Coordinates of C-alpha atoms in Angstrom, one line a residue:
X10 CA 0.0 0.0 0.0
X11 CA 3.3 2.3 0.8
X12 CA 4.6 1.5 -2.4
X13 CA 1.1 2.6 -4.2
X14 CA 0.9 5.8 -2.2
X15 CA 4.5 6.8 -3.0
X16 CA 4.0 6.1 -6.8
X17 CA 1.0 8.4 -7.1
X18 CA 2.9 11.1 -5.4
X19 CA 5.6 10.8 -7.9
X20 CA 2.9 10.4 -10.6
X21 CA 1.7 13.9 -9.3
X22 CA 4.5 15.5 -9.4
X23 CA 5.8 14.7 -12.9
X24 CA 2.4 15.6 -14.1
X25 CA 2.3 18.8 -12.4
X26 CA 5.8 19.4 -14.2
X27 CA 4.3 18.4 -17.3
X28 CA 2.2 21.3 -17.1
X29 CA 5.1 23.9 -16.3
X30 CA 3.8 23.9 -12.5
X31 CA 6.5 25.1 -10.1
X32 CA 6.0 22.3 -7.7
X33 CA 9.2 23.4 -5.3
X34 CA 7.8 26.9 -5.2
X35 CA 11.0 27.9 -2.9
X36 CA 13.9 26.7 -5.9
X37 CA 15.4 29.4 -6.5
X38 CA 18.5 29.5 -9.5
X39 CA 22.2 29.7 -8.5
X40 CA 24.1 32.7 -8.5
X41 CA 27.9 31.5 -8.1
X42 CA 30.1 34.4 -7.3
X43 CA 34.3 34.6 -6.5
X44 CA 34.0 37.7 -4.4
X45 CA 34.9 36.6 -0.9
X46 CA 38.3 39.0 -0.8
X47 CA 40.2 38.4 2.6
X48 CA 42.5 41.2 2.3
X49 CA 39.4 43.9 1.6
X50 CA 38.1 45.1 4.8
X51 CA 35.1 46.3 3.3
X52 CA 33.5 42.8 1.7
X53 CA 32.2 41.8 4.7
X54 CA 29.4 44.7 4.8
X55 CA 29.4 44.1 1.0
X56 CA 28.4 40.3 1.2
X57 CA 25.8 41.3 3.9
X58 CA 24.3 44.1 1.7
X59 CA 24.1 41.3 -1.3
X60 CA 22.7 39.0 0.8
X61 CA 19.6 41.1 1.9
X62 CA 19.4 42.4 -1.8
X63 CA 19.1 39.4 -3.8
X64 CA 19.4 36.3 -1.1
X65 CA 15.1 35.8 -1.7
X66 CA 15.5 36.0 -5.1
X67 CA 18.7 33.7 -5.6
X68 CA 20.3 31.1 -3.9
X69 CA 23.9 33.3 -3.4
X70 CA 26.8 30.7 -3.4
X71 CA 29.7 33.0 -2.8
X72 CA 33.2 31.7 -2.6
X73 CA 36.6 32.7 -1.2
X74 CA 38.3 34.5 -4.2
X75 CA 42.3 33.3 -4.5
X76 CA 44.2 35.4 -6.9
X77 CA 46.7 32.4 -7.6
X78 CA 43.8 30.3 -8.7
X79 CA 41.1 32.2 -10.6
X80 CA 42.4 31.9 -14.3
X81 CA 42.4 28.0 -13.8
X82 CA 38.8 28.0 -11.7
X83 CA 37.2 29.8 -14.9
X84 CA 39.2 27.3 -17.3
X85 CA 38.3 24.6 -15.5
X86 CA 34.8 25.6 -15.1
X87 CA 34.5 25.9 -18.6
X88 CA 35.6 22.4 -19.7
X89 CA 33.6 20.9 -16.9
X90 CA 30.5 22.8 -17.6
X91 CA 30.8 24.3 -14.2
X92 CA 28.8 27.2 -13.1
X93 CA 30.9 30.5 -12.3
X94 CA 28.9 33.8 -12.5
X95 CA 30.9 36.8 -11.2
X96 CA 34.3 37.2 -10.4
X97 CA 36.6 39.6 -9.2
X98 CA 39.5 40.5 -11.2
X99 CA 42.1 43.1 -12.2
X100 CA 40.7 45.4 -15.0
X101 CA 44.5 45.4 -16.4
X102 CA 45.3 41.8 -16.4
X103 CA 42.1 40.4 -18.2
X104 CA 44.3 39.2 -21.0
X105 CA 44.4 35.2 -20.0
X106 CA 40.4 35.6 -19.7
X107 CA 40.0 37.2 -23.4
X108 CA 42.8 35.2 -25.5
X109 CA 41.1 32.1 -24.1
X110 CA 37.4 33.7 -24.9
X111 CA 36.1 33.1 -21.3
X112 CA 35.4 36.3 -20.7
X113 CA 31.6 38.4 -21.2
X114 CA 31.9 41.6 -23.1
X115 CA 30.0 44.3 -21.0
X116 CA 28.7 47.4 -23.4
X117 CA 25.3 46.4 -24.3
X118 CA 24.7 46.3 -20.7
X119 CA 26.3 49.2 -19.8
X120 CA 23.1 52.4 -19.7
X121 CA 24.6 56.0 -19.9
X122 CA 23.3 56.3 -16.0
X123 CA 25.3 52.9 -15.1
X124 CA 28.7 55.3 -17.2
X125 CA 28.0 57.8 -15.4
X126 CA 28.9 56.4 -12.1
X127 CA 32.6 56.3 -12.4
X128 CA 35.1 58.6 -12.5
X129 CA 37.1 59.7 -15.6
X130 CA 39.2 57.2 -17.0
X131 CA 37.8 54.7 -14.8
X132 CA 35.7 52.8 -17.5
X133 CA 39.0 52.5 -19.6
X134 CA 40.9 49.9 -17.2
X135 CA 38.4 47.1 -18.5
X136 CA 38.6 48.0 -22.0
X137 CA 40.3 45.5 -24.6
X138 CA 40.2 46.6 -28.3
X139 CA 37.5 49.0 -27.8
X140 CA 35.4 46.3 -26.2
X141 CA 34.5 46.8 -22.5
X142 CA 35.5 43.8 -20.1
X143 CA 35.8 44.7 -16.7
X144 CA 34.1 47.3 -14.0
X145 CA 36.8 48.9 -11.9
X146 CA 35.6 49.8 -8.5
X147 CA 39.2 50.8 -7.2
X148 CA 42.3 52.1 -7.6
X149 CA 45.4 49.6 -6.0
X150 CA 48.5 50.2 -5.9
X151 CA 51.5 49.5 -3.7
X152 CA 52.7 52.0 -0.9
X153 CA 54.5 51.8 2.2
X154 CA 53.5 53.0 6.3
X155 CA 56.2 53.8 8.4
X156 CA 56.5 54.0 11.9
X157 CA 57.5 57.6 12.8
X158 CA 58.5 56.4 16.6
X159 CA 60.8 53.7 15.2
X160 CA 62.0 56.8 12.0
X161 CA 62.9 59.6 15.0
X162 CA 64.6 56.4 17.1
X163 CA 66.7 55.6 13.9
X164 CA 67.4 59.5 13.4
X165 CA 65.7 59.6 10.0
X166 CA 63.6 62.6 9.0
X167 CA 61.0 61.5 6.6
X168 CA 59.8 63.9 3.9
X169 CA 56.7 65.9 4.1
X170 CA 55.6 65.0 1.0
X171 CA 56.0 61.4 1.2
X172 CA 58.4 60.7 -1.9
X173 CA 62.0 59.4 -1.6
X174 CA 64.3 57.3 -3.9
X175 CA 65.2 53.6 -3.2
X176 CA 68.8 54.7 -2.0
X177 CA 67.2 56.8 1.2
X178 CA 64.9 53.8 1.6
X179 CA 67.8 51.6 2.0
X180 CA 69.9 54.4 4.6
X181 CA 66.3 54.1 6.4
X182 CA 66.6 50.5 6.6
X183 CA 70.7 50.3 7.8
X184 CA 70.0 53.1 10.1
X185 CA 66.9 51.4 12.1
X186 CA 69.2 48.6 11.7
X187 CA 72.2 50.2 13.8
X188 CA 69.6 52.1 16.1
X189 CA 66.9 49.9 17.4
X190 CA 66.3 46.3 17.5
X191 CA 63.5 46.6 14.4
X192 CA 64.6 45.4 10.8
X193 CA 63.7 48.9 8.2
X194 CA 60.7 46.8 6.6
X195 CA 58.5 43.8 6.1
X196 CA 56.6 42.9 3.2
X197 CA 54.1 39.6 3.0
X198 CA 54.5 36.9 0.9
X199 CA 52.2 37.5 -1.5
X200 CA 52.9 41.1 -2.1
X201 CA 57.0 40.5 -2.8
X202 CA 56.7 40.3 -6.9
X203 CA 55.9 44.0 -6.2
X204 CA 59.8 44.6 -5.4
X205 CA 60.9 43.5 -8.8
X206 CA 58.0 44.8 -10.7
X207 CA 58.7 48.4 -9.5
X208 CA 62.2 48.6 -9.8
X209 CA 61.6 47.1 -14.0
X210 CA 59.5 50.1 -14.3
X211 CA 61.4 52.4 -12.0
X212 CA 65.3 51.5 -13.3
X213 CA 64.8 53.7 -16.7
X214 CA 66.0 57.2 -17.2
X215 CA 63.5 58.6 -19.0
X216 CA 59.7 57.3 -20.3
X217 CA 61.4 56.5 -23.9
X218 CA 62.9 53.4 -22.1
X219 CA 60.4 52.8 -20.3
X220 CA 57.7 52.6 -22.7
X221 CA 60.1 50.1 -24.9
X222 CA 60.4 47.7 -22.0
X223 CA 57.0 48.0 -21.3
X224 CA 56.1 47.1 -24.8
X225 CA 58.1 44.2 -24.9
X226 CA 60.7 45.7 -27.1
X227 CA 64.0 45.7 -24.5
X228 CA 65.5 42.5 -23.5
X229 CA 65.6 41.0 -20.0
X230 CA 69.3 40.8 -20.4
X231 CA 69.9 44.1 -21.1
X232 CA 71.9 46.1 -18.3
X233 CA 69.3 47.8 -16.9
X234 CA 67.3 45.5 -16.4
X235 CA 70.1 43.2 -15.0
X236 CA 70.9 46.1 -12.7
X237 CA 67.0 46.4 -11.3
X238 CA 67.5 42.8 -10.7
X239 CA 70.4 43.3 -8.5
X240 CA 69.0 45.8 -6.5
X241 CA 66.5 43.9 -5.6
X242 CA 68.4 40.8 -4.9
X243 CA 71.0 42.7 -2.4
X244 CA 68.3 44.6 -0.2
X245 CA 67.6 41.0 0.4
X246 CA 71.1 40.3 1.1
X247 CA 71.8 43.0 3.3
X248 CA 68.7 42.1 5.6
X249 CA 66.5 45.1 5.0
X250 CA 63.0 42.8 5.6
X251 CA 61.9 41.2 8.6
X252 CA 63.0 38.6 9.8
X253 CA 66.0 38.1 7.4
X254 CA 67.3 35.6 5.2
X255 CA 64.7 33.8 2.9
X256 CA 62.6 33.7 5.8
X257 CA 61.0 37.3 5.2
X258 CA 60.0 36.0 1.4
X259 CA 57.3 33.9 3.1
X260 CA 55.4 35.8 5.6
X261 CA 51.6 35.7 6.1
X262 CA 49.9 39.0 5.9
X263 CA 48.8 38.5 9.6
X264 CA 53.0 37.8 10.3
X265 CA 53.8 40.5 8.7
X266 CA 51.7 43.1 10.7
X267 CA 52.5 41.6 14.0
X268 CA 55.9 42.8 12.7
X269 CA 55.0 46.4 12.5
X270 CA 52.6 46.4 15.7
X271 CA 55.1 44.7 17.6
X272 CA 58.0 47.2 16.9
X273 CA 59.8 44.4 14.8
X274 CA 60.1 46.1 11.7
X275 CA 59.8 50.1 11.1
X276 CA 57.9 49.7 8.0
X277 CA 55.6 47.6 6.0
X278 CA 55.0 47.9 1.9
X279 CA 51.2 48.1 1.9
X280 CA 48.5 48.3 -0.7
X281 CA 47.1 51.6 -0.8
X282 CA 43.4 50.2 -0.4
X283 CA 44.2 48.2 2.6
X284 CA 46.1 50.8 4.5
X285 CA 43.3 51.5 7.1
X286 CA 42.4 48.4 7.5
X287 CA 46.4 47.4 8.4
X288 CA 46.5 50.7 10.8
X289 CA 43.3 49.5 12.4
X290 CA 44.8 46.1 12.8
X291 CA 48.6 47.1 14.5
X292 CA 47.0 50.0 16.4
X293 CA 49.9 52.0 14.9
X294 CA 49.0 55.6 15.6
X295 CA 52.3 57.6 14.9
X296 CA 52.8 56.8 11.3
X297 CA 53.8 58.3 8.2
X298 CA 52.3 57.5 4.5
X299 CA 55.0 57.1 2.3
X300 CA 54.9 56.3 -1.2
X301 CA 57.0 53.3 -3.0
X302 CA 60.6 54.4 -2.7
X303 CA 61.7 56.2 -6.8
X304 CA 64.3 52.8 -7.9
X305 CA 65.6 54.8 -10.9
X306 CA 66.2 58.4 -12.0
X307 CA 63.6 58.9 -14.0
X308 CA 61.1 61.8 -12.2
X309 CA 57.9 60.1 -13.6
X310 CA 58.6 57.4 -10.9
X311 CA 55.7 54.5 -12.4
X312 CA 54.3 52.7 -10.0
X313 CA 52.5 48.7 -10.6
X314 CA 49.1 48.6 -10.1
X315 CA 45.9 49.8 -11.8
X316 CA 42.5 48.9 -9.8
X317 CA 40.4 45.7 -8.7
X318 CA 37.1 45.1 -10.6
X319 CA 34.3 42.5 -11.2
X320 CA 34.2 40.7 -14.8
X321 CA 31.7 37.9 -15.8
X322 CA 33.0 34.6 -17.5
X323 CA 31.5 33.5 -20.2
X324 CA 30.9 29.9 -18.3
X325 CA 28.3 32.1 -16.5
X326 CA 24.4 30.4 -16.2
X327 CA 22.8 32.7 -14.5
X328 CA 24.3 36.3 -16.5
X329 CA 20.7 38.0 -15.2
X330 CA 21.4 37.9 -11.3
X331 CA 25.2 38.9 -12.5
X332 CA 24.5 41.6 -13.7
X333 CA 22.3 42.5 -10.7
X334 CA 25.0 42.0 -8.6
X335 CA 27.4 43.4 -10.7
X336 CA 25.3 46.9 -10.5
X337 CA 25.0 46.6 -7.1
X338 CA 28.7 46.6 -6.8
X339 CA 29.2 49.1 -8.8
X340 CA 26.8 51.8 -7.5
X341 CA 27.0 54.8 -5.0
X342 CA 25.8 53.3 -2.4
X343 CA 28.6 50.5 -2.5
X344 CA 31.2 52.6 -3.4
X345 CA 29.6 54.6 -0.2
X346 CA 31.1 51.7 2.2
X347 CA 33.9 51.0 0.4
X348 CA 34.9 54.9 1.0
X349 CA 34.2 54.8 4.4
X350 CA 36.6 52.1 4.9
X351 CA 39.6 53.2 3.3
X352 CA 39.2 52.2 -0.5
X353 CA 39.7 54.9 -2.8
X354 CA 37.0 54.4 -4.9
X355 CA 36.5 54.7 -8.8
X356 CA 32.9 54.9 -8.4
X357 CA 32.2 58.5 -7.4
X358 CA 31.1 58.4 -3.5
X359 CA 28.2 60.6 -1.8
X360 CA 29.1 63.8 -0.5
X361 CA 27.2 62.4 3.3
X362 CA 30.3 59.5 3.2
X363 CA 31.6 59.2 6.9
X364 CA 35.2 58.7 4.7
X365 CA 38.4 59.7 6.0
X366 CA 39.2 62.3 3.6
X367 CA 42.6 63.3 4.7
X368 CA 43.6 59.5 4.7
X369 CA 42.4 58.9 1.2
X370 CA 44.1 61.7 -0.4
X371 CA 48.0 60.8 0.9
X372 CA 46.5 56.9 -0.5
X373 CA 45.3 58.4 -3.6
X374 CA 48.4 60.4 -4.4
X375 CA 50.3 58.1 -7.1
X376 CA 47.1 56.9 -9.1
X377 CA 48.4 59.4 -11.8
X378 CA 52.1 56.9 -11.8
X379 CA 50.0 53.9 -12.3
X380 CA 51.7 52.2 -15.5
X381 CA 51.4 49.3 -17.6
X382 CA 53.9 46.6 -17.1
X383 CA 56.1 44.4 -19.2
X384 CA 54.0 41.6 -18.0
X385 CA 50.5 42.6 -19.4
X386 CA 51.6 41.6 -23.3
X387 CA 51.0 37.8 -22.2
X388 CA 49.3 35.9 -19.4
X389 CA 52.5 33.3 -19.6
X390 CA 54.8 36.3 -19.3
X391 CA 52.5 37.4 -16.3
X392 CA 52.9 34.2 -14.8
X393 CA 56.7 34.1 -14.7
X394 CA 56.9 37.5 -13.2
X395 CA 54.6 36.5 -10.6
X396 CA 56.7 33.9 -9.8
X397 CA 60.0 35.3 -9.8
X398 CA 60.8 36.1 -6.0
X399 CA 60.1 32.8 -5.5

């Protein structure tokens, strides 16, 4: 009799199906998103805001994003037929996602109010060929925070205006080095290939030589280049980063600011978006913005970097809820808490933001020096120098 009862159920339900009932009237589709970002203070309020947005009307699987990973989670996800909806991404390192055709192109979604929203220039990161990729929402690049306590112990007057060249950088370190017990810097592990990046963009003389390396045109043997190389490799040598030796190349981001809260190290090489977040974190008060120490001679002093943004792969299933999200992201009110919590922004903020102004001007300084590198012609040549410190 069981048996009966069950197979008239199931009799039911596929012929309520066959009549395009919706017999689970709580399914709801997938929305699979790689926009869980540890190091960005500001996700958590972000996740909770998509949650209450779009949670009834989608069932939200949001994952931990890993920027060693992503290119080979959207690959794979394409040859498995695996559901990946939204991502976030660098705007100016999109070329692994297009050459391989995994990526969405964004202009006929794009209304002039949507445009509107950013900054000028801003929209221009994402663009490939004329053909609109990636949505910025802000600019990143690499700066350091210095300890001013640990500066005055060491006898080092910092300038005013934040700049200095790599050769006062390295006097900074040997002096904190002869005057306290603190190492000059500390940089985490995942943040060292900006050491050799810099100083391939920084070693030129002038922009003509710099735009020819950029462009692939100057060989990695030439001297120049050989002599970036070396700089790098003996501020290593001469212990400059905490805690010495090959040790420093593998700190966690949490090791290395203990370091700097503890008094171990009398600087840390910081991302400009994460800056309050790390100040907030080591309860450093008495500190002093600096920007990436000049490695050459050449006044425009490039800096890496360029902004984070949100693209979606072409493996997407659900591109609706997407783009929802995606204009969530991408709107005042986001931008709003992003602001508020020490990202500078590409999205234009409110004027009622609770932002630290002050703050996001000395972390917004550089985004003029913000350069393309040798490693944006090719995502293999992007791997290598990824890998490099390593």
């Amino acid at each position: 009799m069981k048996k009966r009862v069950i197979s008239l159920a199931m009799a039911a339900l596929m012929a309520a199906g066959a009549f395009g009932m919706n017999v689970y009237a709580d399914d709801k589709q997938d929305l699979v998103m790689y926009i869980d970002v540890a190091d960005e203070v500001f996700t958590a309020p972000l996740l909770e805001k998509i949650r209450e947005k779009f949670g009834d009307k989608y069932n939200l699987i949001i994952k931990t994003w890993d920027a060693t990973n992503e290119i080979q989670t959207v690959k794979t996800a394409a040859i498995a037929g695996d559901e990946v909806d939204l991502l976030m991404y660098w705007p100016n390192s999109m070329v692994a996602f297009i050459e391989s055709d995994l990526a969405t192109p964004l202009d006929e979604y794009m209304t002039d109010e949507w445009k509107s929203r950013f900054a000028e220039g801003a929209l221009d990161m994402g663009v490939y060929d004329g053909t609109l990729y990636n949505l910025a929402y802000s600019t990143v690049y690499p700066m350091m925070i210095v300890n001013k306590d640990l500066a005055d112990a060491a006898g080092v007057t910092l300038s005013e205006d934040g700049k200095w060249t790599w050769d006062e950088f390295l006097a900074f370190c040997d002096a904190v080095k002869e005057n306290t017990d603190a190492f000059g810097t500390v940089i985490p592990s995942g943040w060292t290939p900006w050491i050799i990046r810099n100083a391939y963009l920084q070693i030129w003389d002038t922009d003509e030589e710099m735009e020819a390396f950029c462009s692939g045109q100057v060989s990695f043997f030439d001297e120049k280049v050989v002599e970036a190389s070396d700089m790098v490799v003996d501020s290593f040598n001469n212990d400059c980063y905490y805690p010495g030796g090959e040790a420093s190349l593998a700190l966690s981001n949490d090791e290395a600011y203990a370091a700097l809260a503890n008094g171990k190290a009398a600087s840390i090489f910081c991302v400009n978006s994460v800056t309050q977040s790390v100040l907030e974190k080591t309860g450093l008060e008495n500190y002093v913005i600096m920007d990436w120490p000049n490695m050459g001679s050449n006044p425009t002093c490039a800096v890496l970097g360029g902004s984070n943004g949100y693209f979606i792969p072409t493996t997407a299933k659900n591109l609706d809820g997407a783009l929802e999200v995606l204009d969530f992201l991408t709107s005042q009110e986001a931008a709003d808490i992003r602001a508020e919590l020490g990202c500078v922004s590409t999205v234009l903020i409110s004027e009622n933001a609770n932002a630290d102004k002050e703050l996001l001007d000395q972390i917004s300084r550089c985004s003029a020096q913000i350069h393309k590198e040798v490693q944006d012609n090719s995502a293999e040549l992007g791997t290598y120098m990824e890998s490099m410190p390593a």
